[in-house]
mmCIF file of C-alpha atoms in Angstrom:
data_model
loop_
_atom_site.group_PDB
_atom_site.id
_atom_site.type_symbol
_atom_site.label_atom_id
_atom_site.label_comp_id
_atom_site.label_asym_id
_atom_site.label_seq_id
_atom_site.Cartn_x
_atom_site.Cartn_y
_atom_site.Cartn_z
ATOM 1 C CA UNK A 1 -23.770 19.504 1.019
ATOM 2 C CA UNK A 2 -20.245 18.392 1.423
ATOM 3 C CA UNK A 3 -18.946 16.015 3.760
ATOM 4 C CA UNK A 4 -15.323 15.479 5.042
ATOM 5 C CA UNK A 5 -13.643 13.115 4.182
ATOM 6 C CA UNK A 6 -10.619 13.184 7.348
ATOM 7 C CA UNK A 7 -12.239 9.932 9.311
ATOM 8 C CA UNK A 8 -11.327 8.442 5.604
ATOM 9 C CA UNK A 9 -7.459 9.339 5.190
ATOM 10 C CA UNK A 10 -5.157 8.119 7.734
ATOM 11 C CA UNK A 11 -2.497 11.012 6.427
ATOM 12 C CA UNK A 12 -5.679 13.137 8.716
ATOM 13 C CA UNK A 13 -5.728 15.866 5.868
ATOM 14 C CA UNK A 14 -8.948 18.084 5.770
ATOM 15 C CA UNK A 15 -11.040 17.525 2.247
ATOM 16 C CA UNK A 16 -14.383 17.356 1.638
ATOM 17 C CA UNK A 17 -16.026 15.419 -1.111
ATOM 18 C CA UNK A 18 -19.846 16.328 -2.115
ATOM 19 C CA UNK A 19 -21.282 13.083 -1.239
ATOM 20 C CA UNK A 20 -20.028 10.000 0.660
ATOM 21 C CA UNK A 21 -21.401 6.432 0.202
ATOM 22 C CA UNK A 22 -20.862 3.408 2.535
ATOM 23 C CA UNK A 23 -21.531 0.631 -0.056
ATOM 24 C CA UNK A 24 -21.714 -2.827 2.264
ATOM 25 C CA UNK A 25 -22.831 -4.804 -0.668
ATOM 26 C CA UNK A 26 -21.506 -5.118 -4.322
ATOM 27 C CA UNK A 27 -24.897 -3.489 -5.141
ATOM 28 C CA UNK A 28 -24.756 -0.936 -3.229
ATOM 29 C CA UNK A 29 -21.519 0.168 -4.766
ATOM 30 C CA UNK A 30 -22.276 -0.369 -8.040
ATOM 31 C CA UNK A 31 -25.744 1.807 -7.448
ATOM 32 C CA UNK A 32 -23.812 4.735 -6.014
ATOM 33 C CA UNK A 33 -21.180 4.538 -8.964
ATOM 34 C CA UNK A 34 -24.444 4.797 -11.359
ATOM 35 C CA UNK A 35 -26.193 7.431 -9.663
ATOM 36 C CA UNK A 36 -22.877 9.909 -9.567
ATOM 37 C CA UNK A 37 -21.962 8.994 -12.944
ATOM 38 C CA UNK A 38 -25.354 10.187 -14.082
ATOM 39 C CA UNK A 39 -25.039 13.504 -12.764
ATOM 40 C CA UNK A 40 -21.960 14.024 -14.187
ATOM 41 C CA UNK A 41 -19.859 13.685 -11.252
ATOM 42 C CA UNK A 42 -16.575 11.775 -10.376
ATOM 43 C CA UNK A 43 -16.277 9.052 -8.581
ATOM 44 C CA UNK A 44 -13.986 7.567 -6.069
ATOM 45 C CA UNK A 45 -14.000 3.864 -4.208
ATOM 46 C CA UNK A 46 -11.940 4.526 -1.122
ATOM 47 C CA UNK A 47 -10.930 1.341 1.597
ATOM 48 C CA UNK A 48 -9.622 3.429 4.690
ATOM 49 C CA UNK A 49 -7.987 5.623 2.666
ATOM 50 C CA UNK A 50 -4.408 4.611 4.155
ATOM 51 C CA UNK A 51 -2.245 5.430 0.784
ATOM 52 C CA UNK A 52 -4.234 8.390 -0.154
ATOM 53 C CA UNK A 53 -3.607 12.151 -0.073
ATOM 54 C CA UNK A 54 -6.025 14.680 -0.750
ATOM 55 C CA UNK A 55 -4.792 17.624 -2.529
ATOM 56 C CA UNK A 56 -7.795 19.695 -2.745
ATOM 57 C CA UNK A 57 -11.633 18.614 -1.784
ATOM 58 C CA UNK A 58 -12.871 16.165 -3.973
ATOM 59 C CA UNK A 59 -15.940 17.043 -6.110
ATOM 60 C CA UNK A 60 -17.517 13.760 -6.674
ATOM 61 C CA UNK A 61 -18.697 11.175 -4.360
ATOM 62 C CA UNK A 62 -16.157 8.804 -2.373
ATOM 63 C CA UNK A 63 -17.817 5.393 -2.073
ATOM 64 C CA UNK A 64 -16.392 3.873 0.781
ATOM 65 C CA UNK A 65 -15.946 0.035 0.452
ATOM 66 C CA UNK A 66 -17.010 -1.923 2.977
ATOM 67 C CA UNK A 67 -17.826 -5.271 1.507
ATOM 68 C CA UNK A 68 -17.206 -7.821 4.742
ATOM 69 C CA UNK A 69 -16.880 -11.887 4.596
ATOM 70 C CA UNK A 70 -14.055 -14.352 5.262
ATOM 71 C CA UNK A 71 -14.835 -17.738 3.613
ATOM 72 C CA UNK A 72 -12.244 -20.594 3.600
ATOM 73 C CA UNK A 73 -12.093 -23.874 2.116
ATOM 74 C CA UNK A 74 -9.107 -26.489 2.801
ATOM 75 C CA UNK A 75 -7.255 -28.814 0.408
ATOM 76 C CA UNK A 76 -4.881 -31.370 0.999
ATOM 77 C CA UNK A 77 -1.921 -28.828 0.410
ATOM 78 C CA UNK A 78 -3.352 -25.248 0.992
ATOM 79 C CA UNK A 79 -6.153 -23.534 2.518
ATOM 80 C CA UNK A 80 -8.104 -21.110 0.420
ATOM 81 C CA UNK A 81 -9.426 -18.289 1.668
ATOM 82 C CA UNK A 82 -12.161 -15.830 -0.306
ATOM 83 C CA UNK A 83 -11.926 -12.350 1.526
ATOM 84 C CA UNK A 84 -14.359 -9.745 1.148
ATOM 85 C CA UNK A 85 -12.875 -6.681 -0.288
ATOM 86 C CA UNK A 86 -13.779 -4.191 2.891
ATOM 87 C CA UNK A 87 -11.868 -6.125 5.778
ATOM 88 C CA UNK A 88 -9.260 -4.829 7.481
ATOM 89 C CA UNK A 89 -6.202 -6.017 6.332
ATOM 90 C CA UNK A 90 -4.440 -6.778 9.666
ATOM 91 C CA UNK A 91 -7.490 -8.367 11.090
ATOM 92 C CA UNK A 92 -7.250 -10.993 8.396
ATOM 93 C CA UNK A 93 -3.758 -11.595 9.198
ATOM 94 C CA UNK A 94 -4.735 -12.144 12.938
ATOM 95 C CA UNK A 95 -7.604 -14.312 11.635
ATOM 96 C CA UNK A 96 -5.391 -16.552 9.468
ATOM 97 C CA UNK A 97 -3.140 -16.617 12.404
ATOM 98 C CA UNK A 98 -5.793 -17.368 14.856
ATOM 99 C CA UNK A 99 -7.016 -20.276 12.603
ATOM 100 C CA UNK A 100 -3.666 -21.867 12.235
ATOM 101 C CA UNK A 101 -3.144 -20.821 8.534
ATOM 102 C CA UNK A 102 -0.126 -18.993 8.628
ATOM 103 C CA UNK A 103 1.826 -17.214 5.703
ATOM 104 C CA UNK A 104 0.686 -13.814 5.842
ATOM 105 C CA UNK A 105 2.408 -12.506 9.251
ATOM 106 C CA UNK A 106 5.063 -10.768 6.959
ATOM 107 C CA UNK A 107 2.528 -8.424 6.268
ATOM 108 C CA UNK A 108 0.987 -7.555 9.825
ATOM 109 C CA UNK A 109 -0.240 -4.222 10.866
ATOM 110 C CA UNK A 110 0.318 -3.080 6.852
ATOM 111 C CA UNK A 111 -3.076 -0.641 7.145
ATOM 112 C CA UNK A 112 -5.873 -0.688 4.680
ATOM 113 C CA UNK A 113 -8.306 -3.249 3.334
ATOM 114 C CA UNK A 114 -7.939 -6.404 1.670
ATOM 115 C CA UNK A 115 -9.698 -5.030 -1.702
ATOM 116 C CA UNK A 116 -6.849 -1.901 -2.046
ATOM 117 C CA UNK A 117 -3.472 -4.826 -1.106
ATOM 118 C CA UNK A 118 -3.312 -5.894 -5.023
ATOM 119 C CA UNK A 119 -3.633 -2.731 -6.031
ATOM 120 C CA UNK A 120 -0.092 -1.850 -4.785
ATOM 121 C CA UNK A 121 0.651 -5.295 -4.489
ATOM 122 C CA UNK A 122 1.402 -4.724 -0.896
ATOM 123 C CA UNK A 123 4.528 -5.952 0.658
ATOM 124 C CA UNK A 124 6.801 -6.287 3.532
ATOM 125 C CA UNK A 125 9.695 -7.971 4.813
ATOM 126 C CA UNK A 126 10.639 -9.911 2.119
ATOM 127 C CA UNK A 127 6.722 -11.127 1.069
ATOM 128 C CA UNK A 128 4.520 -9.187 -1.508
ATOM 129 C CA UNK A 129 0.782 -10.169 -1.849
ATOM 130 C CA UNK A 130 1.682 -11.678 -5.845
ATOM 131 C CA UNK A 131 3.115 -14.644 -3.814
ATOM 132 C CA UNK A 132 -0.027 -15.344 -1.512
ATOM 133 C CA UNK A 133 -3.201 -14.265 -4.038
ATOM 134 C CA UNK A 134 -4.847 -16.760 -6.323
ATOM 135 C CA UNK A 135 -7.242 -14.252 -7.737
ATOM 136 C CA UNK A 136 -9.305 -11.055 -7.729
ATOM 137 C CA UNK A 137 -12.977 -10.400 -7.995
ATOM 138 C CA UNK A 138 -14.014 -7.161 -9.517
ATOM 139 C CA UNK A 139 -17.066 -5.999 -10.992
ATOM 140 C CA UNK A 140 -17.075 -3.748 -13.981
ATOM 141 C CA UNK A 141 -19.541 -0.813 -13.177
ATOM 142 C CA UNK A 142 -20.108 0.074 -16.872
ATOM 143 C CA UNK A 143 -21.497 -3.442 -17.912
ATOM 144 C CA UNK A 144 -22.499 -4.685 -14.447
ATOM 145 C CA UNK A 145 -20.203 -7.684 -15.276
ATOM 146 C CA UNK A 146 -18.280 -9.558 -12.675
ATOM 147 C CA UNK A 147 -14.757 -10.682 -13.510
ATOM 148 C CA UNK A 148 -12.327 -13.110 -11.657
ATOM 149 C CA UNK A 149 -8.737 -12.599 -12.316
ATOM 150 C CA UNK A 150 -6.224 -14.839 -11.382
ATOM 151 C CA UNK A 151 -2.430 -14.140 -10.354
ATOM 152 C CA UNK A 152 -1.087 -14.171 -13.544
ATOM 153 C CA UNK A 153 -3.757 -11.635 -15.074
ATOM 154 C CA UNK A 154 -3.214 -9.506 -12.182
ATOM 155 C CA UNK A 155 0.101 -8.376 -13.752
ATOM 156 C CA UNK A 156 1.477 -7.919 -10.350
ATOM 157 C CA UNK A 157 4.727 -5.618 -10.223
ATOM 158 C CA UNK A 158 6.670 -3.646 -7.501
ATOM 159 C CA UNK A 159 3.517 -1.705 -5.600
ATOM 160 C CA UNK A 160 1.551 -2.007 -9.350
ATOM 161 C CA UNK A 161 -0.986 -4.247 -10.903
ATOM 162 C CA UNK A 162 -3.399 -4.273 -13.790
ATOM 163 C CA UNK A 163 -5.829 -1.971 -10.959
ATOM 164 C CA UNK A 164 -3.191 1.047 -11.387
ATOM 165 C CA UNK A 165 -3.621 0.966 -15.084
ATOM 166 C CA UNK A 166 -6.243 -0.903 -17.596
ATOM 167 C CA UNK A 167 -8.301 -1.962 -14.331
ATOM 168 C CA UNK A 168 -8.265 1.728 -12.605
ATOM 169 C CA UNK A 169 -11.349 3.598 -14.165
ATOM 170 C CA UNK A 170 -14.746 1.764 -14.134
ATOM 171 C CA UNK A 171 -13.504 -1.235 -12.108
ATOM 172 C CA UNK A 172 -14.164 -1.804 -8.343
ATOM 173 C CA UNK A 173 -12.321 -4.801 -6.111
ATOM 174 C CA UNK A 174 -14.904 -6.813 -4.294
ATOM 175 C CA UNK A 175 -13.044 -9.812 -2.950
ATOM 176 C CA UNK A 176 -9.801 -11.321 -3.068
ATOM 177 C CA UNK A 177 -8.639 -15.162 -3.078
ATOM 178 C CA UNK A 178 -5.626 -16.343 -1.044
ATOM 179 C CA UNK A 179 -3.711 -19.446 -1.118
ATOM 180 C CA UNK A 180 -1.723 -20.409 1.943
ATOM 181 C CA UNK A 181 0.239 -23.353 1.352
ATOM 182 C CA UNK A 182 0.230 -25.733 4.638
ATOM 183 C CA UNK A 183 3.997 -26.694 4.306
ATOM 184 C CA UNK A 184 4.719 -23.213 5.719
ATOM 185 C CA UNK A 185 8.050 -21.720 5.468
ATOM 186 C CA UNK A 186 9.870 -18.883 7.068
ATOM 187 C CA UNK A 187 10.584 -15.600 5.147
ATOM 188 C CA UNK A 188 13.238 -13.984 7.169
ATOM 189 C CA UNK A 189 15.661 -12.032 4.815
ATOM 190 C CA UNK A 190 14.841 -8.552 6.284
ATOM 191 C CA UNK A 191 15.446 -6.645 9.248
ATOM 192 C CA UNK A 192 14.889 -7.940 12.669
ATOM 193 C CA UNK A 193 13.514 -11.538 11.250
ATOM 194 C CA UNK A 194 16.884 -12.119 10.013
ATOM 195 C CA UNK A 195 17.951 -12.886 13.590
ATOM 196 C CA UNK A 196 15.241 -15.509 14.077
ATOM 197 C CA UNK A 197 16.447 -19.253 13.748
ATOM 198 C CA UNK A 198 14.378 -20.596 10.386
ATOM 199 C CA UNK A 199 15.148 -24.313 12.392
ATOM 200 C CA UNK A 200 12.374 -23.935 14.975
ATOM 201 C CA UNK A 201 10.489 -20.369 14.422
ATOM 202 C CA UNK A 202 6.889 -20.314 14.713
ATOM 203 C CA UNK A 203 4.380 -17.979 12.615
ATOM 204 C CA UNK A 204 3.458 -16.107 15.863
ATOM 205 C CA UNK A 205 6.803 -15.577 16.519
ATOM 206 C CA UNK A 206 7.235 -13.898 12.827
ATOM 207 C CA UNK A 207 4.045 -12.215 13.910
ATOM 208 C CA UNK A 208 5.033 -10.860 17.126
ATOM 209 C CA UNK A 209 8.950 -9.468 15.576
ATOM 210 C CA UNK A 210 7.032 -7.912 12.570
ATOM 211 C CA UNK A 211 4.301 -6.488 14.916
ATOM 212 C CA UNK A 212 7.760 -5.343 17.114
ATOM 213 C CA UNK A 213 9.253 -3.419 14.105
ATOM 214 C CA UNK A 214 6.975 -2.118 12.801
ATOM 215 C CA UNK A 215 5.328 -0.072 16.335
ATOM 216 C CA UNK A 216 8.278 0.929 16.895
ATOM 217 C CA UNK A 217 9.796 2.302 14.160
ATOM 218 C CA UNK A 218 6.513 3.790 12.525
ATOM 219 C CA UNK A 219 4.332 6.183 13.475
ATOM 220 C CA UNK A 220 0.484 5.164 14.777
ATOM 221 C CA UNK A 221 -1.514 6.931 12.322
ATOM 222 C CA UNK A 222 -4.227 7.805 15.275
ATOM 223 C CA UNK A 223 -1.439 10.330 16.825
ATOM 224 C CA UNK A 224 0.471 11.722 14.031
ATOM 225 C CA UNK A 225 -1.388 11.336 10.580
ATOM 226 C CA UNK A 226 0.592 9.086 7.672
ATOM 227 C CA UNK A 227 -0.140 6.918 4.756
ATOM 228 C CA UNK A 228 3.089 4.747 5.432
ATOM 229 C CA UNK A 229 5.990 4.643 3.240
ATOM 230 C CA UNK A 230 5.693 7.074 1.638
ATOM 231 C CA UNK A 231 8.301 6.899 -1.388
ATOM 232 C CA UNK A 232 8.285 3.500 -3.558
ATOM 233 C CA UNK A 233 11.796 2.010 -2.799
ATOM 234 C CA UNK A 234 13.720 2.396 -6.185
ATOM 235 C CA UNK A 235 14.876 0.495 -9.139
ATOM 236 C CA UNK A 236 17.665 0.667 -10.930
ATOM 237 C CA UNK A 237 20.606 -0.587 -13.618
ATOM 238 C CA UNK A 238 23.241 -2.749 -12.783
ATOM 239 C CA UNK A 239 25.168 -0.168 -14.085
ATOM 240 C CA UNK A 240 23.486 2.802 -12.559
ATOM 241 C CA UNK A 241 24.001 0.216 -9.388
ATOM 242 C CA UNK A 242 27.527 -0.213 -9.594
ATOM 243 C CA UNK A 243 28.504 3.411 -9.994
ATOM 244 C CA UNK A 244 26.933 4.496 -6.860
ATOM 245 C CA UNK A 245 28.420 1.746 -4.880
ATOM 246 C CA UNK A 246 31.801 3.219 -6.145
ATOM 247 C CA UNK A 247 30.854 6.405 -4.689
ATOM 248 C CA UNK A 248 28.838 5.178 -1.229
ATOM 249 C CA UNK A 249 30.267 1.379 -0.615
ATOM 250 C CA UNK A 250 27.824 0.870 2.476
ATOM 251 C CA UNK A 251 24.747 1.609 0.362
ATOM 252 C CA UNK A 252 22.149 -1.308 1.087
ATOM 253 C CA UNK A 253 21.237 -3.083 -2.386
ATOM 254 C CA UNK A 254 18.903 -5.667 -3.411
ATOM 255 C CA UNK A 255 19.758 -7.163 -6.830
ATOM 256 C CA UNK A 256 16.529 -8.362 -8.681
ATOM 257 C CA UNK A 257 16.215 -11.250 -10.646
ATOM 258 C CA UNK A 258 15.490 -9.229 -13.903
ATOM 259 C CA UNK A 259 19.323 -7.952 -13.243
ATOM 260 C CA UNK A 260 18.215 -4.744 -11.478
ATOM 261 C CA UNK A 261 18.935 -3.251 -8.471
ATOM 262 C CA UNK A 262 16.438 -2.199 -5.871
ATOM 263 C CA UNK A 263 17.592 -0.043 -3.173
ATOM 264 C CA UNK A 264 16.358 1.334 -0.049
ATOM 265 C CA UNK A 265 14.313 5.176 -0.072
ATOM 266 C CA UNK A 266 14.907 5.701 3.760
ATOM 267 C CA UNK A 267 18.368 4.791 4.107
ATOM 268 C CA UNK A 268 18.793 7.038 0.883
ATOM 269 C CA UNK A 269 16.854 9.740 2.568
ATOM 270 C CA UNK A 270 18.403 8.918 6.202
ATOM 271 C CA UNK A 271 21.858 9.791 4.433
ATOM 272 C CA UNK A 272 20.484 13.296 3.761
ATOM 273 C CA UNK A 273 19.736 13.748 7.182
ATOM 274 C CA UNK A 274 16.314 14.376 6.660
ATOM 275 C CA UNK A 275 14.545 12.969 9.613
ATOM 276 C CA UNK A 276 12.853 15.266 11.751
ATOM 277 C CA UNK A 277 12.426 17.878 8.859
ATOM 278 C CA UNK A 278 9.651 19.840 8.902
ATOM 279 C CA UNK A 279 8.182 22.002 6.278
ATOM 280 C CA UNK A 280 4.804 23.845 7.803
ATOM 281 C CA UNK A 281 2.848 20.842 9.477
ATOM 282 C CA UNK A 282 4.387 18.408 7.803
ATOM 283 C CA UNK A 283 7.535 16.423 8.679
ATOM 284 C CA UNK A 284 9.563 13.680 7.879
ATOM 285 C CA UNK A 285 8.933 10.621 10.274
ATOM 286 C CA UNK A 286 12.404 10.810 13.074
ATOM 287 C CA UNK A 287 12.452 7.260 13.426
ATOM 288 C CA UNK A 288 12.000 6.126 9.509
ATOM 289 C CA UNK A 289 12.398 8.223 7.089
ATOM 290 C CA UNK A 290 10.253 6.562 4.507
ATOM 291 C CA UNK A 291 7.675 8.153 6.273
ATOM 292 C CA UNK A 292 6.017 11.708 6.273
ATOM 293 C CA UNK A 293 3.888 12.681 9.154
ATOM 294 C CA UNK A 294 1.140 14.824 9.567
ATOM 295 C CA UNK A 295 2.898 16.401 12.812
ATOM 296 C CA UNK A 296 0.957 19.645 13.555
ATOM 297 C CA UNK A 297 -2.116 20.068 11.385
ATOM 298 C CA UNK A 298 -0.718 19.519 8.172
ATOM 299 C CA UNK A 299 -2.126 20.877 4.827
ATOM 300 C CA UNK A 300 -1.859 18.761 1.715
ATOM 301 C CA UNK A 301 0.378 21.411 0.163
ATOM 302 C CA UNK A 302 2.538 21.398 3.292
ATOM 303 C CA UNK A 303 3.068 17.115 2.321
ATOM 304 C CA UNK A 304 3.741 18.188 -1.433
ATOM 305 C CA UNK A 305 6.395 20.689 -0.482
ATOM 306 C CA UNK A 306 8.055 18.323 1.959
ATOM 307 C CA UNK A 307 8.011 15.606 -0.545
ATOM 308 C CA UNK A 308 9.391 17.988 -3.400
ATOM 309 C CA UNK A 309 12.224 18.767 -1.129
ATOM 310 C CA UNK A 310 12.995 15.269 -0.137
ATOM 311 C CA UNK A 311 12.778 13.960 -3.794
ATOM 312 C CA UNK A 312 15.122 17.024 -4.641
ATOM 313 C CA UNK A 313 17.643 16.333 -1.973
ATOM 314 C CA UNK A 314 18.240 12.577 -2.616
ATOM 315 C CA UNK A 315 18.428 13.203 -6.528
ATOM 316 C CA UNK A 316 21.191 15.636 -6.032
ATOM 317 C CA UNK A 317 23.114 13.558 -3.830
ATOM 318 C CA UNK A 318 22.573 9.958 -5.292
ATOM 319 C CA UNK A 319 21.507 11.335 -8.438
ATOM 320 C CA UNK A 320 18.196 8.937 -7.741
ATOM 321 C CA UNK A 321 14.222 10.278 -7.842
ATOM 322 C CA UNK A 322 11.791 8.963 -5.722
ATOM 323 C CA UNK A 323 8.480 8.465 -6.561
ATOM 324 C CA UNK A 324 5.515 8.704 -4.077
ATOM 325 C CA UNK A 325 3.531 5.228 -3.288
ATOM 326 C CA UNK A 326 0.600 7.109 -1.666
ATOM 327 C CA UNK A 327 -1.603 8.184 -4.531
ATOM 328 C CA UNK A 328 -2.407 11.599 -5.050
ATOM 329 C CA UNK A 329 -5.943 12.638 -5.615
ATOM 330 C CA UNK A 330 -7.002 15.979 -6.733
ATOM 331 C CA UNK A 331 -10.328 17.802 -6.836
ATOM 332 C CA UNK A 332 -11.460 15.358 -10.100
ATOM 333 C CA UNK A 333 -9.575 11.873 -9.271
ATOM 334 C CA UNK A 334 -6.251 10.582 -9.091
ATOM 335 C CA UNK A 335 -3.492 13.096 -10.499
ATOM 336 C CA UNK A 336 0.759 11.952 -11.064
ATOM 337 C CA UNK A 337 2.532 12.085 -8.014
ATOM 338 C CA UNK A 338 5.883 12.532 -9.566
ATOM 339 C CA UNK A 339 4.639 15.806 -11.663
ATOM 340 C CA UNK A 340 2.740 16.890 -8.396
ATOM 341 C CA UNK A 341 6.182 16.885 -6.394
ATOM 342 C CA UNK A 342 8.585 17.186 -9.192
#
């Protein structure tokens, strides 16, 4: 019997995978990830499925993660905070906010769970998760074994970590550890923040301008479907840098302390005029163009196309190829997203 798996992608696309499993409790997750590898099935551990898009239906069972708890212990210098790897992400940074442990209101209303934010090491507004997370718990579902990794073994990198690559397969997140330090201090090198006075700001206020930017210049995922941004903002040479600007002088560009060059997808899409495209039900987002919407009963190969042509428009013009953040996962697991659009 197949089950569908829409209520679990916010993109909204129809799939079906042959079983689902809501695991609330490491053992229940690593019991369904037996039981499907003994028939000979894939498997897939979803959070709320908000960088996900299902090409085909999925023939395997999705285990849906939903392993809840907020612990926190304080130190003289930081709180410490041990998250269960199914709570909602923007919850927790309402909770820390709440509890008057701030540092994480850079990354409000980012969707998903806390157990999927170091897999992309999720950031936003000038934060990524690498500067906030003291470790991750995973358990290894071959052995049974639980393993603790801390920042540095994480090998965090721009929306990648050790969970994209070594860590992908037989590993699941259960929990991550945050440290918030308690001399707090204002990130406010992007966007609206900028205009925010770093003198006498409050984490609430952060909160509330993020929370401002964000509505208003996404799209709610509950009216038109979405997975967020979703091209990876791209990297490049000095050189490669440095010829462009020759060419397009107003081109926003954020050198990196490696000597690279990251620069922005939507305003590089934006200068395509792209927003408002559609391709069948698909189109891209008219307010940010980082963002494809499900407008009008999309199909997965409706998002591919759009992407394709999006990816093919900026390289011609900027001679620059996006690659998709949202993971793409086909009828046996996780397939490239640059072949898939390319």
């Amino acid at each position: 019997m197949s089950t569908s798996l829409k209520p679990f992608n916010t993109f909204g696309i129809q799939a079906t995978a042959s079983r689902i499993v809501i695991a609330e409790t490491v053992q229940q997750l690593k019991d369904a990830w037996s039981e499907t590898v003994a028939e000979k099935m894939p498997v897939l551990i979803l959070g709320e499925g908000s960088n996900v898009l299902f090409l085909e239906d999925y023939s395997g069972t999705a285990i849906i993660n939903r392993i809840a708890g907020i612990q926190v212990t304080e130190e003289d210098d930081a709180w410490h905070l041990h998250v269960g790897a199914g709570e909602n992400w923007h919850q927790l940074v309402e909770y820390t906010l709440q509890h008057g442990m701030p540092g994480l209101e850079n990354l409000a209303l980012i969707p998903g769970c806390a157990g999927s934010s170091p897999i992309q090491n999720i950031g936003a507004y000038g934060v990524e998760l690498k500067n906030i997370c003291h470790y991750v718990d995973c358990v290894d579902l071959i052995s049974g074994e639980m393993h603790r990794l801390d920042n540095s073994q994480c090998q965090f990198g721009y929306r990648d970590s050790i969970f994209k690559h070594e860590y992908q397969n037989h590993y699941a997140i259960i929990a991550i550890g945050l440290r918030l330090p308690k001399l707090w201090q204002p990130v406010l090198t992007y966007g609206d923040l900028a205009r925010l006075d770093a003198t006498n700001v409050t984490p609430q206020e952060v909160f509330d301008a993020v929370c401002l930017m964000r509505t208003t210049k996404l799209p709610d995922p509950r009216i038109n479907g979405n997975a967020g941004s979703f091209f990876k903002n791209p990297v490049i040479t000095a050189r490669q840098a440095a010829e462009l600007l020759s060419s397009f002088a107003a081109i926003p560009h954020y050198p990196q302390p490696d000597g690279s060059v990251k620069l922005a997808a939507g305003w590089l899409i934006d200068q395509c005029k792209l927003k408002g495209h559609k391709l069948g039900g698909a189109a891209v987002h008219k307010q940010q163009a980082l963002v494809l919407i499900n407008e009008d009963g999309a199909s997965s190969q409706n998002v591919v196309d759009l992407a394709h042509y999006v990816r093919q428009c900026v390289g011609e013009k900027f001679n620059v190829w996006l690659e998709p953040e949202v993971r793409f996962i086909g009828t046996h697991g996780e397939v490239s997203a640059v072949e898939t659009i390319a």
